[in-house]
Amino acid sequence: MDLIVHPAALVNHVLPYDQLFGPNVLGTAELIRLAVTSRIKQFTYLSTVAVVFGSEAAADEAADIRTACGARDLDSSYANGYAASKWAGEVLLREAHDTFGLPVTVFRSNLILAHPRYRGQLNIPDVFTRLVLSLMATGIAPGSFYARGTGDGTGHYDALPVDFTAQAIASLGDNARKGYRTFNVVNPHEDGISLDTFVDWLVAAGHPLTRIHDYDEWLDRFETALRGLPDRQRQHSLLPLLHAFARPEKPLSGSALPADQFRAGVRAAALNKENDIPHLSQDLITKYVADLRSQRLL
């Protein structure tokens, strides 16, 4: 064995850190032990952009997470426990690199969307699938998911499809034969493609959605409608993660994280015909509805 690729984790945005410590932190420590046993093996680690939230210095792809973000507060904020567990994994890997010379590549993904071709293969529990299901099942959307008059731009959704993400990880991770590299696997395009755009695309595809312009009114009606859904739909709806939508998002024109190293790596590897990180497409978003129907959730 000469390469360990470690995407395994308990991904849960509700559980606290102490319930994620075993699988996400101790699990990573165990794989580090394997990586430095007998002979040193390359190590590819799938992290999350959430490790740098609240720490601008840590967002730099060249920064050392131990000095840029030397400690984390454990609180009840959205996905804090999961983010802390992945941060701890990055700290362990930095220590292993310095101590044993372990070659490490860290990929910090934001949301990973479904495959653009394979029918029905959805990450049903994730927040985006829950959102699309909930919008379609209730038939109502906000006038905008974004707070007007704040931030920079009209909104942007920072996500990438799973096929491109996997291809980038396989290619860029295998090339890291030494050193320590971090890639922010984000969608940096300032293209105006946002959650509001997705609603437009769904409506254009013939799916009935009514926009409620007062956000608080939409949220109140949305929650009531979600609670009234049949059991199976309610179980897979946005209801347990609704606190993430408690207020409109601050609009950003692109990703909140820099991705210069990741973009350069993608271009050097020539992963697609565009030779760049892909834009999100209408076909991918509307395919979610067909996939949810194939799972008998719509």
Coordinates of N, CA and C in Angstrom, one line a residue, residues 127 130-146 195-196 199 209-227 238-239 241-249:
V127 N -28.4 18.4 3.2 CA -29.2 19.6 3.4 C -29.8 20.1 2.0
R130 N -32.7 17.7 1.0 CA -33.8 18.0 1.8 C -34.5 19.3 1.4
L131 N -33.7 20.3 1.0 CA -34.3 21.5 0.6 C -35.1 21.4 -0.7
V132 N -34.6 20.7 -1.7 CA -35.3 20.5 -3.0 C -36.6 19.7 -2.7
L133 N -36.5 18.6 -1.9 CA -37.7 17.9 -1.6 C -38.7 18.7 -0.9
S134 N -38.3 19.6 0.1 CA -39.2 20.4 0.8 C -39.8 21.5 0.0
L135 N -39.1 22.1 -0.9 CA -39.7 23.1 -1.8 C -40.7 22.5 -2.7
M136 N -40.4 21.3 -3.2 CA -41.4 20.7 -4.1 C -42.6 20.2 -3.4
A137 N -42.4 19.6 -2.2 CA -43.5 19.0 -1.5 C -44.5 20.1 -0.9
T138 N -43.9 21.2 -0.5 CA -44.8 22.3 0.0 C -45.3 23.3 -1.1
G139 N -44.5 23.4 -2.1 CA -44.9 24.3 -3.2 C -44.7 25.8 -2.9
I140 N -43.9 26.1 -1.9 CA -43.6 27.5 -1.6 C -42.1 27.7 -1.4
A141 N -41.7 28.9 -1.9 CA -40.3 29.3 -1.8 C -40.3 30.8 -1.3
P142 N -39.2 31.2 -0.7 CA -39.1 32.7 -0.4 C -38.9 33.5 -1.6
G143 N -39.3 34.8 -1.5 CA -39.0 35.7 -2.6 C -37.5 35.7 -2.9
S144 N -36.7 35.6 -1.9 CA -35.2 35.4 -2.1 C -34.7 34.7 -0.8
F145 N -33.7 33.9 -1.0 CA -33.0 33.3 0.1 C -32.0 34.2 0.7
Y146 N -31.8 35.4 0.1 CA -30.7 36.3 0.5 C -31.2 37.6 1.0
L195 N -29.3 30.0 -4.9 CA -30.6 29.3 -4.5 C -31.8 29.9 -5.2
D196 N -31.8 31.2 -5.4 CA -32.9 31.8 -6.1 C -32.9 31.4 -7.6
V199 N -34.6 28.1 -7.9 CA -36.1 28.2 -7.9 C -36.5 28.6 -9.3
L209 N -44.1 26.4 -8.1 CA -43.6 27.0 -6.8 C -44.1 28.4 -6.7
T210 N -44.7 28.7 -5.6 CA -45.2 30.1 -5.3 C -44.2 30.8 -4.4
R211 N -43.8 32.0 -4.8 CA -42.8 32.7 -4.0 C -43.6 33.6 -3.0
I212 N -43.1 33.6 -1.7 CA -43.7 34.4 -0.7 C -42.6 35.4 -0.3
H213 N -42.9 36.7 -0.6 CA -41.8 37.7 -0.5 C -41.3 38.1 0.9
D214 N -42.2 38.0 1.9 CA -41.8 38.2 3.2 C -41.1 36.9 3.8
Y215 N -39.8 37.0 4.1 CA -39.1 35.8 4.4 C -39.6 35.1 5.7
D216 N -40.0 35.9 6.7 CA -40.5 35.4 8.0 C -41.8 34.7 7.7
E217 N -42.6 35.3 6.9 CA -43.9 34.6 6.6 C -43.7 33.3 5.9
W218 N -42.8 33.3 4.9 CA -42.5 32.1 4.2 C -42.0 31.0 5.2
L219 N -41.1 31.4 6.0 CA -40.5 30.4 7.0 C -41.6 29.8 7.9
D220 N -42.5 30.6 8.3 CA -43.5 30.2 9.2 C -44.5 29.2 8.5
R221 N -44.9 29.6 7.3 CA -45.7 28.7 6.5 C -45.0 27.5 6.0
F222 N -43.7 27.6 5.7 CA -42.9 26.5 5.3 C -42.8 25.4 6.4
E223 N -42.5 25.9 7.6 CA -42.4 24.9 8.7 C -43.8 24.2 9.0
T224 N -44.9 25.0 9.0 CA -46.2 24.4 9.2 C -46.5 23.3 8.1
A225 N -46.1 23.7 6.9 CA -46.4 22.7 5.8 C -45.5 21.5 5.9
L226 N -44.3 21.6 6.3 CA -43.4 20.5 6.5 C -43.9 19.6 7.6
R227 N -44.4 20.1 8.7 CA -44.9 19.3 9.8 C -46.2 18.5 9.3
L238 N -36.5 19.1 5.2 CA -35.6 20.0 5.8 C -35.9 20.3 7.3
L239 N -36.9 19.7 7.8 CA -37.4 20.1 9.2 C -36.3 20.0 10.3
L241 N -33.2 20.4 10.0 CA -32.1 21.4 9.7 C -32.7 22.8 9.4
L242 N -33.9 23.0 9.8 CA -34.6 24.3 9.4 C -33.9 25.5 10.1
H243 N -33.2 25.2 11.2 CA -32.5 26.3 11.9 C -31.4 27.0 11.0
A244 N -30.9 26.2 10.0 CA -30.0 26.8 9.1 C -30.6 27.8 8.2
F245 N -31.9 27.8 8.1 CA -32.6 28.8 7.2 C -33.4 29.8 8.1
A246 N -33.0 30.0 9.3 CA -33.8 30.8 10.2 C -33.8 32.3 9.7
R247 N -32.8 32.7 8.9 CA -32.8 34.1 8.4 C -32.2 34.0 7.0
P248 N -32.5 35.1 6.2 CA -31.9 35.1 4.9 C -30.3 35.1 5.0
E249 N -29.7 34.5 4.0 CA -28.3 34.5 3.9 C -27.7 35.8 3.5

